[in-house]
Amino acid sequence: MTGAGFPVATREQWRELAREVLYRSGRKAESPERALASTTYDGITIAPLHDATDLPETPGLPPHAPGGRGLGASWEVRQRYEIPDPQALRTDLENGADSVWLAVAPEELPRLLDGAHLDMISIVLDAGHRSGEAADTLLALAAGRGVPTSSLRGCFGVDPLAQPALGDVASGLSQMAELARRCAAELPGMRAIVVDATPYHEAGGSDAEELGCSIATGLAYLRTLTDHGLDVPGAFGQLEFRYAATADQFATIAKLRAARMLWARVAEVCGGPPGQLQHAVTSAAMMTRRDPWTNMLRTTLAGFAAGVAGADALTVRPYDDALGPPGGFSRRIARNTSALLVEEAQVARVADPGAGSWYLERRTADLAGRAWRWFQDIEEAGGMVEALASGFVAGRIAATRVSRSGDIARRRKPIVGISDFPDLSETLPAGTPALPVSEGALPRIRYAQEFEELRDLTDALPSRPRVFLAAIGPVGEHGGRVSFAAGLFNSGGVETVTSSPARDPDGIAEEFAASGTPVACLCASDRMYDEHAAAVAGALRRAGAARIWLAGKGRYDGVDDNLYAGCDVIDVLRATLADLEVSE
């Protein structure tokens, strides 16, 4: 008996109960663990049950893994600016933000920072191949305002491997080293370099690929800095790391914890300090243009995960980020997300709350192992500079992107408001068209984009395309599959019209003919299909149906193809639009 008076449960008891549930659902399993396990894009098996035997030999407890922020320390609330809007920046700083991420041209910095107290905030620049100009502009601005440059803090954001297509990488690395030496000598509060791993995430990469690329990039920068005269501790002190945080909260927690473990290993080998300064950014790839309000839920989960994982700075993307430059309301919601997590949820009060969790420790260790192997693959390919130039990195990430796209198309990775529960009557918030995205060595994707492109196509038509749902039998026999089929077609902007309940085949065909569409889908229980599917399909064909789908997996005379859980919804939608003479 436990102290609470309950008997101690065993793994074998759980197995027996799990087998019963699986059997009732039509699945027989000798091993419930294998039947209920899932696999990540990195090939890591996520078990359905964990106990103390799952702890790694060296769990991520101090001193084995740096814990991120100190006990009770909050993260920096870092707002991003892609257009020079000084009023937005001042509003953010007056209402909770204490760090700014300036992705604007160097000449725009004086106007954007007008009125900002440069010595009271953290400033991170993001000027791409013009990072040197941006750094000079910021330093001149501080000098002109009488602000000692020694009081500045933040990062100049130099990341030459992030823009390999924009110029000579060797020259960029040399300029990076020169600025890093200046920071080390004159600017104690500034770091020169950001190791931005988000491009690998936004290209569709996995967590281990994002991590391995970041460690390989960090090591490439360390080599450059030490080759240009910095000592090892000084070189380590010039790097800040940026990672994507997603709504998969446990994956994000494990990723940020694993990142610190990996970098601590590099520090151990190189003789540098073990800490890793982390900037977490809620994922751009997970954001949607349709039903953008659901992005608030995604970014809240991602922000929570980043805070729990110990991120030093957090940028929460506004919910309308994918629609264009954000408005005042969405910026307020973004910064208030951090405020709620810190002040009300008290997320920042506990250092590394996931430490000791059987599940999280196992997942962190497994992820770190896969990421380390990927890092070693990059090193064997000649290091990060060569691996990028040769396409080695791009090829690996492309394979993951294809696999992920297939899962999204089959709704194995559902996107609420897009592939699941779409709203054809939604009114999108007014906004400015999104800024064009400059392509580097890797593409930038959003997970929802294929579905949203179909929605854009159908929304632009004078009238919405339509599919007729032939509901066979009473509601109890067809209701579930009518809902399934309607949701599937709606995800591509195709509306549905459903026949009246309990009509005979000729009556259903009569309603189909009046619907004005050449595409129909049968919806009923398997029992009703066996009795009536062929007759209804024949009646629909005589009424002019060009294509007849069936919601389910059965094969019946007159039916062209099937809709079922796990089918490729994108292919179904494209075939349907082709039948409706709607071209992409």
XYZ file of C-alpha atoms in Angstrom, residues 188-564:
377
model
C 30.529 43.898 -22.291
C 26.717 43.881 -22.547
C 26.565 43.063 -26.250
C 27.025 39.809 -28.086
C 27.946 39.862 -31.749
C 26.429 36.631 -33.024
C 23.097 34.855 -33.127
C 22.982 31.188 -34.091
C 19.523 31.209 -35.615
C 18.133 27.684 -35.895
C 14.625 28.787 -36.904
C 15.354 28.645 -40.690
C 15.813 24.877 -40.373
C 12.534 24.600 -38.507
C 10.733 26.843 -40.993
C 12.069 24.744 -43.874
C 10.171 21.786 -42.410
C 13.014 20.227 -40.432
C 12.650 18.061 -37.348
C 13.662 18.976 -33.812
C 16.900 16.985 -33.996
C 17.744 18.565 -37.356
C 17.161 22.031 -35.927
C 19.325 21.230 -32.912
C 22.116 19.536 -34.832
C 22.326 22.426 -37.309
C 22.504 24.926 -34.456
C 25.342 23.076 -32.725
C 27.259 22.679 -35.991
C 26.789 26.384 -36.762
C 27.846 27.379 -33.256
C 30.989 25.273 -33.559
C 31.788 26.792 -36.967
C 31.539 30.250 -35.436
C 33.703 29.253 -32.463
C 36.404 28.045 -34.830
C 36.273 31.306 -36.762
C 36.461 33.438 -33.615
C 39.372 31.556 -32.106
C 41.168 31.593 -35.475
C 40.839 35.391 -35.381
C 42.351 35.807 -31.947
C 39.579 35.431 -29.380
C 40.206 33.083 -26.497
C 37.783 30.183 -25.975
C 35.731 31.700 -23.109
C 35.510 34.987 -25.011
C 34.332 33.210 -28.153
C 31.625 31.324 -26.248
C 30.454 34.614 -24.752
C 29.700 36.074 -28.181
C 26.989 33.556 -29.120
C 23.248 33.641 -28.581
C 21.024 30.788 -29.853
C 17.550 31.137 -31.329
C 15.071 28.235 -31.465
C 11.466 27.766 -32.565
C 8.857 26.941 -29.920
C 5.770 25.059 -31.094
C 2.372 24.153 -29.677
C 3.705 20.631 -29.076
C 4.695 21.670 -25.592
C 6.587 18.552 -24.525
C 8.570 18.488 -27.767
C 9.536 22.125 -27.203
C 10.523 21.586 -23.580
C 12.671 18.608 -24.565
C 14.245 20.531 -27.446
C 15.395 23.508 -25.395
C 16.650 21.276 -22.592
C 18.491 19.096 -25.112
C 20.026 22.186 -26.722
C 21.652 23.144 -23.424
C 22.904 19.579 -22.919
C 24.438 19.513 -26.398
C 26.120 22.877 -26.059
C 27.414 21.916 -22.610
C 29.074 18.917 -24.268
C 30.729 21.200 -26.836
C 31.867 23.480 -24.016
C 33.279 20.515 -22.103
C 35.339 19.399 -25.100
C 36.487 22.922 -26.015
C 37.122 24.144 -22.498
C 34.455 26.838 -22.571
C 31.695 27.856 -20.131
C 28.680 25.487 -20.211
C 25.774 27.955 -20.429
C 23.722 28.634 -23.546
C 21.813 31.899 -23.946
C 18.494 30.940 -25.555
C 15.994 33.083 -27.428
C 12.784 31.149 -28.111
C 10.424 32.325 -30.867
C 6.960 30.904 -31.342
C 6.973 28.993 -34.602
C 6.182 30.849 -37.822
C 5.575 27.507 -39.557
C 2.644 26.618 -37.286
C 0.832 29.932 -37.816
C -2.281 30.033 -39.994
C -3.910 32.731 -42.099
C -7.314 31.098 -41.836
C -9.036 31.126 -38.447
C -6.101 33.183 -37.094
C -7.666 33.404 -33.641
C -6.597 29.828 -32.985
C -3.024 31.083 -33.248
C -3.518 32.577 -29.783
C -3.844 29.044 -28.417
C -0.826 27.842 -30.374
C 1.418 30.673 -29.244
C 0.267 30.391 -25.622
C 1.191 26.701 -25.555
C 4.499 27.439 -27.256
C 5.264 30.316 -24.898
C 4.437 28.182 -21.883
C 6.738 25.438 -23.114
C 9.603 27.850 -23.765
C 9.194 29.340 -20.294
C 9.114 25.938 -18.620
C 12.191 24.914 -20.620
C 14.176 27.892 -19.328
C 14.415 30.202 -22.355
C 16.187 33.468 -21.541
C 14.127 35.527 -23.977
C 10.764 34.864 -25.603
C 9.144 36.333 -28.683
C 5.456 35.509 -29.038
C 4.305 36.117 -32.580
C 1.052 38.097 -32.889
C -1.893 35.911 -33.878
C -2.219 37.677 -37.257
C 1.480 37.332 -38.048
C 0.835 35.283 -41.204
C -1.551 37.941 -42.536
C 0.965 40.780 -42.587
C 2.315 43.413 -40.205
C 0.428 43.048 -36.898
C -1.947 45.633 -35.489
C -2.017 47.151 -32.030
C -4.464 44.616 -30.604
C -2.534 41.559 -31.765
C 0.753 43.022 -30.487
C -0.912 43.594 -27.131
C -2.126 39.983 -26.978
C 1.383 38.779 -27.848
C 3.153 40.664 -25.085
C 0.354 39.921 -22.609
C 0.896 36.215 -23.205
C 4.250 36.519 -21.468
C 2.756 38.731 -18.780
C 0.089 36.133 -17.972
C 2.578 33.278 -17.963
C 4.970 35.128 -15.660
C 2.675 37.111 -13.374
C -0.391 34.881 -13.111
C 0.717 31.366 -14.048
C 4.042 31.903 -12.213
C 5.828 29.827 -14.852
C 9.148 31.592 -14.220
C 9.254 30.830 -10.491
C 10.533 27.269 -10.878
C 13.868 26.444 -12.486
C 13.552 23.537 -14.937
C 10.284 22.048 -13.612
C 10.593 19.177 -16.099
C 13.749 17.897 -14.399
C 13.231 14.414 -12.996
C 10.131 13.676 -15.084
C 10.469 10.116 -16.402
C 8.873 11.085 -19.697
C 10.673 14.385 -20.256
C 14.070 13.099 -19.185
C 13.755 10.155 -21.563
C 12.556 12.342 -24.406
C 15.274 14.950 -23.786
C 18.015 12.310 -23.746
C 16.713 10.549 -26.868
C 16.404 13.835 -28.746
C 19.868 14.949 -27.684
C 21.272 11.640 -28.934
C 19.631 11.960 -32.360
C 20.672 15.607 -32.657
C 24.247 14.769 -31.727
C 24.396 12.099 -34.445
C 23.067 14.590 -36.996
C 25.682 17.109 -35.819
C 28.360 14.458 -36.331
C 27.020 13.778 -39.845
C 27.418 17.472 -40.632
C 30.962 17.462 -39.290
C 31.799 14.407 -41.394
C 30.408 16.253 -44.425
C 33.001 18.984 -43.875
C 31.307 21.191 -41.286
C 28.336 23.487 -41.509
C 29.733 25.783 -44.197
C 30.384 22.891 -46.579
C 27.209 21.010 -45.609
C 25.085 24.031 -46.528
C 26.948 24.792 -49.738
C 26.760 21.190 -50.969
C 23.041 20.826 -50.282
C 23.657 18.102 -47.694
C 21.589 19.911 -45.046
C 18.880 20.957 -47.490
C 18.473 17.398 -48.749
C 18.050 15.939 -45.288
C 15.490 18.567 -44.293
C 13.614 18.167 -47.583
C 12.984 14.506 -46.783
C 11.496 15.441 -43.414
C 9.425 18.179 -45.031
C 7.901 15.700 -47.491
C 7.064 13.289 -44.677
C 5.466 16.042 -42.601
C 3.481 17.343 -45.580
C 2.110 13.865 -46.158
C 0.976 13.605 -42.544
C -0.712 17.008 -42.740
C -2.427 16.111 -46.021
C -3.746 12.928 -44.409
C -4.771 14.848 -41.275
C -2.543 12.702 -39.089
C -1.214 16.065 -37.941
C -4.484 18.026 -37.811
C -4.503 21.814 -37.933
C -7.518 23.248 -36.141
C -9.412 25.746 -38.274
C -7.674 24.524 -41.423
C -7.747 20.779 -42.008
C -10.066 20.217 -39.043
C -13.160 22.310 -38.186
C -12.795 24.866 -41.010
C -15.233 27.783 -41.022
C -16.294 28.745 -44.535
C -18.163 31.797 -43.267
C -15.254 33.325 -41.344
C -14.316 36.967 -41.794
C -10.585 37.505 -41.590
C -9.305 40.507 -39.632
C -8.348 43.438 -41.803
C -4.636 43.646 -42.400
C -1.884 44.681 -44.719
C -0.696 42.054 -47.199
C 2.233 40.089 -45.828
C 5.719 41.303 -46.657
C 7.523 39.251 -49.317
C 9.822 36.603 -47.892
C 13.401 36.593 -49.129
C 14.574 33.045 -49.842
C 17.966 31.889 -48.641
C 19.456 28.443 -49.033
C 16.296 26.871 -47.607
C 12.587 27.403 -48.335
C 10.229 28.842 -45.738
C 6.938 27.053 -45.300
C 3.841 27.115 -43.158
C 2.236 23.812 -42.324
C -1.214 25.025 -43.394
C -0.210 26.507 -46.727
C -1.448 23.746 -49.059
C -4.919 23.798 -47.520
C -4.950 27.598 -47.463
C -3.963 27.826 -51.125
C -7.011 25.728 -52.008
C -9.183 27.956 -49.804
C -7.817 31.031 -51.575
C -8.671 29.465 -54.915
C -12.253 28.597 -54.006
C -12.897 31.849 -52.147
C -12.019 33.818 -55.276
C -14.794 32.160 -57.312
C -18.106 33.942 -57.952
C -19.883 31.123 -56.102
C -18.481 28.459 -53.842
C -18.002 24.981 -55.396
C -20.297 22.325 -54.017
C -20.448 18.580 -53.364
C -23.688 16.677 -52.772
C -23.766 14.349 -49.751
C -26.119 11.449 -50.343
C -27.236 10.563 -46.809
C -28.590 6.992 -46.822
C -31.022 5.917 -44.126
C -31.933 7.692 -40.870
C -29.635 10.200 -39.161
C -28.309 7.597 -36.767
C -26.988 5.623 -39.735
C -25.355 8.461 -41.652
C -24.751 11.393 -39.264
C -21.133 10.609 -38.377
C -20.005 10.145 -41.952
C -21.911 13.199 -43.163
C -19.982 15.284 -40.595
C -16.719 13.633 -41.626
C -17.247 14.232 -45.350
C -18.474 17.796 -44.856
C -15.417 18.698 -42.786
C -13.103 17.132 -45.350
C -14.556 19.050 -48.300
C -14.893 22.262 -46.293
C -11.137 22.213 -45.574
C -10.620 23.084 -49.239
C -13.366 25.683 -49.361
C -15.894 23.294 -50.944
C -19.336 23.523 -49.409
C -21.685 20.573 -49.098
C -25.417 20.090 -49.445
C -26.959 17.025 -47.791
C -29.949 15.060 -48.963
C -33.027 14.720 -46.816
C -32.981 11.779 -44.377
C -34.396 8.368 -45.317
C -35.011 9.060 -49.022
C -35.091 6.206 -51.516
C -32.430 6.104 -54.291
C -34.618 7.925 -56.811
C -35.480 10.614 -54.263
C -31.790 11.134 -53.447
C -30.997 11.332 -57.163
C -33.725 13.921 -57.663
C -32.216 16.127 -54.932
C -28.765 15.602 -56.429
C -29.931 16.792 -59.845
C -31.327 19.945 -58.246
C -28.093 20.657 -56.372
C -26.250 21.805 -59.483
C -23.054 19.850 -58.855
C -21.629 16.827 -60.722
C -19.896 15.391 -57.622
C -21.583 13.289 -54.949
C -20.479 11.407 -51.863
C -22.364 8.523 -50.246
C -22.655 8.714 -46.460
C -24.030 5.885 -44.335
C -23.101 3.043 -42.016
C -21.402 -0.057 -43.396
C -24.662 -1.956 -42.894
C -26.601 0.547 -44.983
C -23.901 0.530 -47.661
C -24.198 -3.228 -48.037
C -27.935 -2.855 -48.625
C -28.201 0.369 -50.617
C -24.828 1.789 -51.838
C -24.915 0.231 -55.305
C -28.521 1.277 -55.915
C -27.958 4.865 -54.781
C -24.742 5.120 -56.810
C -26.570 3.857 -59.893
C -29.365 6.392 -59.428
C -26.842 9.210 -58.982
C -24.967 8.157 -62.106
C -28.186 8.196 -64.150
C -28.832 11.685 -62.761
C -25.513 12.898 -64.176
C -22.932 12.319 -61.445
C -19.405 12.616 -62.881
C -17.731 11.335 -59.736
C -19.121 9.417 -56.774
C -17.164 9.216 -53.530
C -18.021 7.006 -50.567
C -17.245 7.943 -46.966
C -15.660 4.732 -45.712
C -13.435 1.984 -47.066
C -15.907 -0.405 -48.672
C -15.927 -1.106 -52.414
C -19.306 -0.993 -54.161
C -20.532 -0.964 -57.744
C -20.794 2.552 -59.133
C -18.488 4.138 -56.544
C -15.342 5.781 -57.955
C -13.254 6.230 -54.821
C -13.300 6.445 -51.035
C -12.875 8.991 -48.276
C -11.594 7.667 -44.962
